[in-house]
Amino acid sequence: MTLSPARVPATGVRRLTRTLYGYAFLDDFVLLYPVYALLFADTGMSLWQISSLFALWSITGVVIEVPSGAWADAMSRRRLLWIGPLLTAAGFALWVVVPSYGAFAAGFVLWGAGGALGSGSLEALVYDELDRLGAADRYARVMGRARAARLLGTVAATGLAGPVVARGGYEAVGAASFLACVLTAFTATRFPEHRVRPESTGDTWATTLRTGLAEARGNRAVRGALLLVPAVAAVWGALDEYTPLLIRDLGVAEATVPYLVMLIWAGVTLGSLLTGPAERLGTTGLAVLLAGAALALAVGALARSLTGVVLVSLAFAGFQLAEVLADVRLQHRIDESRRATLTSVASLGAELATVATFGVYALLGTDMAHSTVFAVLAIPYLVTALALARTRAATARP
């Protein structure tokens, strides 16, 4: 039987999205997530040592982020997507087999490298495959659902970590995390990849990186879309780490804090699922979305109440939605041959801006309450919304 032309793209899209959602879920289904800090402390690591491990993790990602995007444009993106989880699996194995500072440091380097290999590669592969199938307009909806799948993986891992560590200790959660990474790598091998390999053109990853950055410098639309990603992603991504402290200041019981954090993440999941319909917003709509989310964040934080937590959850939903839409704008503006490179450049900008936000939060938090710091850090989103509105007004002039 011969499939109709409409049937072939539909089948291809289903294969791609099923693989993507499974990959996204498994990639964040890591039972070590909620307990690895406890593992470090129970092994005898000091707070300074633990902090240095986190810093090493971030630095690894920053150093490898852009080169890995160039590699993804100069070779098979699918290959990087299965190599990355195997590197992470090796790191987790080190943690539980030979727990020590050196093993933890090596594990974080491997984890940071594995994550960097997938950053940019995944978005580029998905967009190009959808474009090949004539379904590039579905990218926002597909990636929003993929992010929701990641959140479900994190939630499921968090719920299972307690019972598993109680029964089998850190070795059990380590083994489960190792297995999840291996399954992630296997799932990545199922991704379709039909683009012409750049190896045949003789381009190296360094050449790809240079041409990609040149495109960003010479094309105003690309440059604007590139800067929008960190402008949207950085601040709320950093604030997420402080939400338990914000909630605890409400005076609720310690045991209640995780449930209210889950309420906030429910908002993030909602934002992920709304990306398809929201793609019609345009520049003005995106500006209104950011401004509304910023106001909800400030009012919710200053309210210092359960109603305020709901507002913060809605704000995070708006920021998550805006982050996916910013990625969509970038993907629509860049060339296929440099897609992963420029996506990684945007991710690098978001990482650096997030680190800067941590520093600003620490500085402000010395003399201010967490609620006040949250409200102050809503201001950058109002500035970004104003910049978008002015850009839209400028392009509308004859």
mmCIF file of N, CA and C in Angstrom, residues 235-236 238-239 242 294 297 319 357-358 360-361 364 371-382:
data_model
loop_
_atom_site.group_PDB
_atom_site.id
_atom_site.type_symbol
_atom_site.label_atom_id
_atom_site.label_comp_id
_atom_site.label_asym_id
_atom_site.label_seq_id
_atom_site.Cartn_x
_atom_site.Cartn_y
_atom_site.Cartn_z
ATOM 1 N N VAL A 235 16.540 35.553 34.459
ATOM 2 C CA VAL A 235 16.150 35.990 35.802
ATOM 3 C C VAL A 235 15.230 34.979 36.475
ATOM 4 N N TRP A 236 14.179 34.551 35.772
ATOM 5 C CA TRP A 236 13.262 33.620 36.436
ATOM 6 C C TRP A 236 13.930 32.264 36.651
ATOM 7 N N ALA A 238 16.969 31.877 37.591
ATOM 8 C CA ALA A 238 17.714 32.014 38.844
ATOM 9 C C ALA A 238 16.766 32.098 40.039
ATOM 10 N N LEU A 239 15.670 32.838 39.896
ATOM 11 C CA LEU A 239 14.725 32.989 40.999
ATOM 12 C C LEU A 239 14.137 31.649 41.427
ATOM 13 N N TYR A 242 15.409 30.121 44.503
ATOM 14 C CA TYR A 242 15.130 30.783 45.781
ATOM 15 C C TYR A 242 13.664 30.693 46.206
ATOM 16 N N ALA A 294 5.630 39.988 34.897
ATOM 17 C CA ALA A 294 6.464 40.757 35.817
ATOM 18 C C ALA A 294 5.621 41.357 36.941
ATOM 19 N N LEU A 297 4.592 38.656 39.332
ATOM 20 C CA LEU A 297 5.716 38.265 40.177
ATOM 21 C C LEU A 297 5.912 39.253 41.320
ATOM 22 N N PHE A 319 6.589 33.375 32.184
ATOM 23 C CA PHE A 319 7.996 33.413 31.802
ATOM 24 C C PHE A 319 8.396 32.164 31.017
ATOM 25 N N THR A 357 22.645 36.994 37.759
ATOM 26 C CA THR A 357 21.463 37.176 38.601
ATOM 27 C C THR A 357 21.691 36.598 39.991
ATOM 28 N N PHE A 358 22.370 35.455 40.071
ATOM 29 C CA PHE A 358 22.711 34.900 41.381
ATOM 30 C C PHE A 358 23.508 35.921 42.196
ATOM 31 N N VAL A 360 23.565 39.247 41.846
ATOM 32 C CA VAL A 360 22.706 40.369 42.216
ATOM 33 C C VAL A 360 21.785 39.978 43.362
ATOM 34 N N TYR A 361 21.252 38.757 43.304
ATOM 35 C CA TYR A 361 20.358 38.309 44.373
ATOM 36 C C TYR A 361 21.100 38.268 45.706
ATOM 37 N N LEU A 364 21.582 41.918 46.894
ATOM 38 C CA LEU A 364 20.360 42.528 47.387
ATOM 39 C C LEU A 364 19.837 41.822 48.633
ATOM 40 N N SER A 371 11.095 38.484 49.552
ATOM 41 C CA SER A 371 9.955 39.009 48.800
ATOM 42 C C SER A 371 10.329 40.304 48.085
ATOM 43 N N THR A 372 11.105 41.141 48.737
ATOM 44 C CA THR A 372 11.513 42.408 48.124
ATOM 45 C C THR A 372 12.457 42.167 46.950
ATOM 46 N N VAL A 373 13.388 41.220 47.112
ATOM 47 C CA VAL A 373 14.330 40.918 46.029
ATOM 48 C C VAL A 373 13.574 40.383 44.808
ATOM 49 N N PHE A 374 12.599 39.516 45.039
ATOM 50 C CA PHE A 374 11.792 38.996 43.925
ATOM 51 C C PHE A 374 11.113 40.152 43.180
ATOM 52 N N ALA A 375 10.563 41.098 43.948
ATOM 53 C CA ALA A 375 9.875 42.220 43.319
ATOM 54 C C ALA A 375 10.849 43.089 42.520
ATOM 55 N N VAL A 376 12.028 43.342 43.065
ATOM 56 C CA VAL A 376 13.026 44.159 42.365
ATOM 57 C C VAL A 376 13.455 43.478 41.069
ATOM 58 N N LEU A 377 13.621 42.167 41.109
ATOM 59 C CA LEU A 377 14.095 41.446 39.928
ATOM 60 C C LEU A 377 12.989 41.217 38.894
ATOM 61 N N ALA A 378 11.794 41.713 39.179
ATOM 62 C CA ALA A 378 10.760 41.736 38.135
ATOM 63 C C ALA A 378 10.990 42.898 37.177
ATOM 64 N N ILE A 379 11.760 43.893 37.597
ATOM 65 C CA ILE A 379 11.972 45.100 36.786
ATOM 66 C C ILE A 379 12.616 44.784 35.429
ATOM 67 N N PRO A 380 13.653 43.902 35.350
ATOM 68 C CA PRO A 380 14.226 43.613 34.029
ATOM 69 C C PRO A 380 13.206 43.136 33.005
ATOM 70 N N TYR A 381 12.160 42.449 33.448
ATOM 71 C CA TYR A 381 11.139 41.981 32.510
ATOM 72 C C TYR A 381 10.286 43.145 32.003
ATOM 73 N N LEU A 382 10.046 44.125 32.855
ATOM 74 C CA LEU A 382 9.327 45.307 32.391
ATOM 75 C C LEU A 382 10.161 46.068 31.364
#
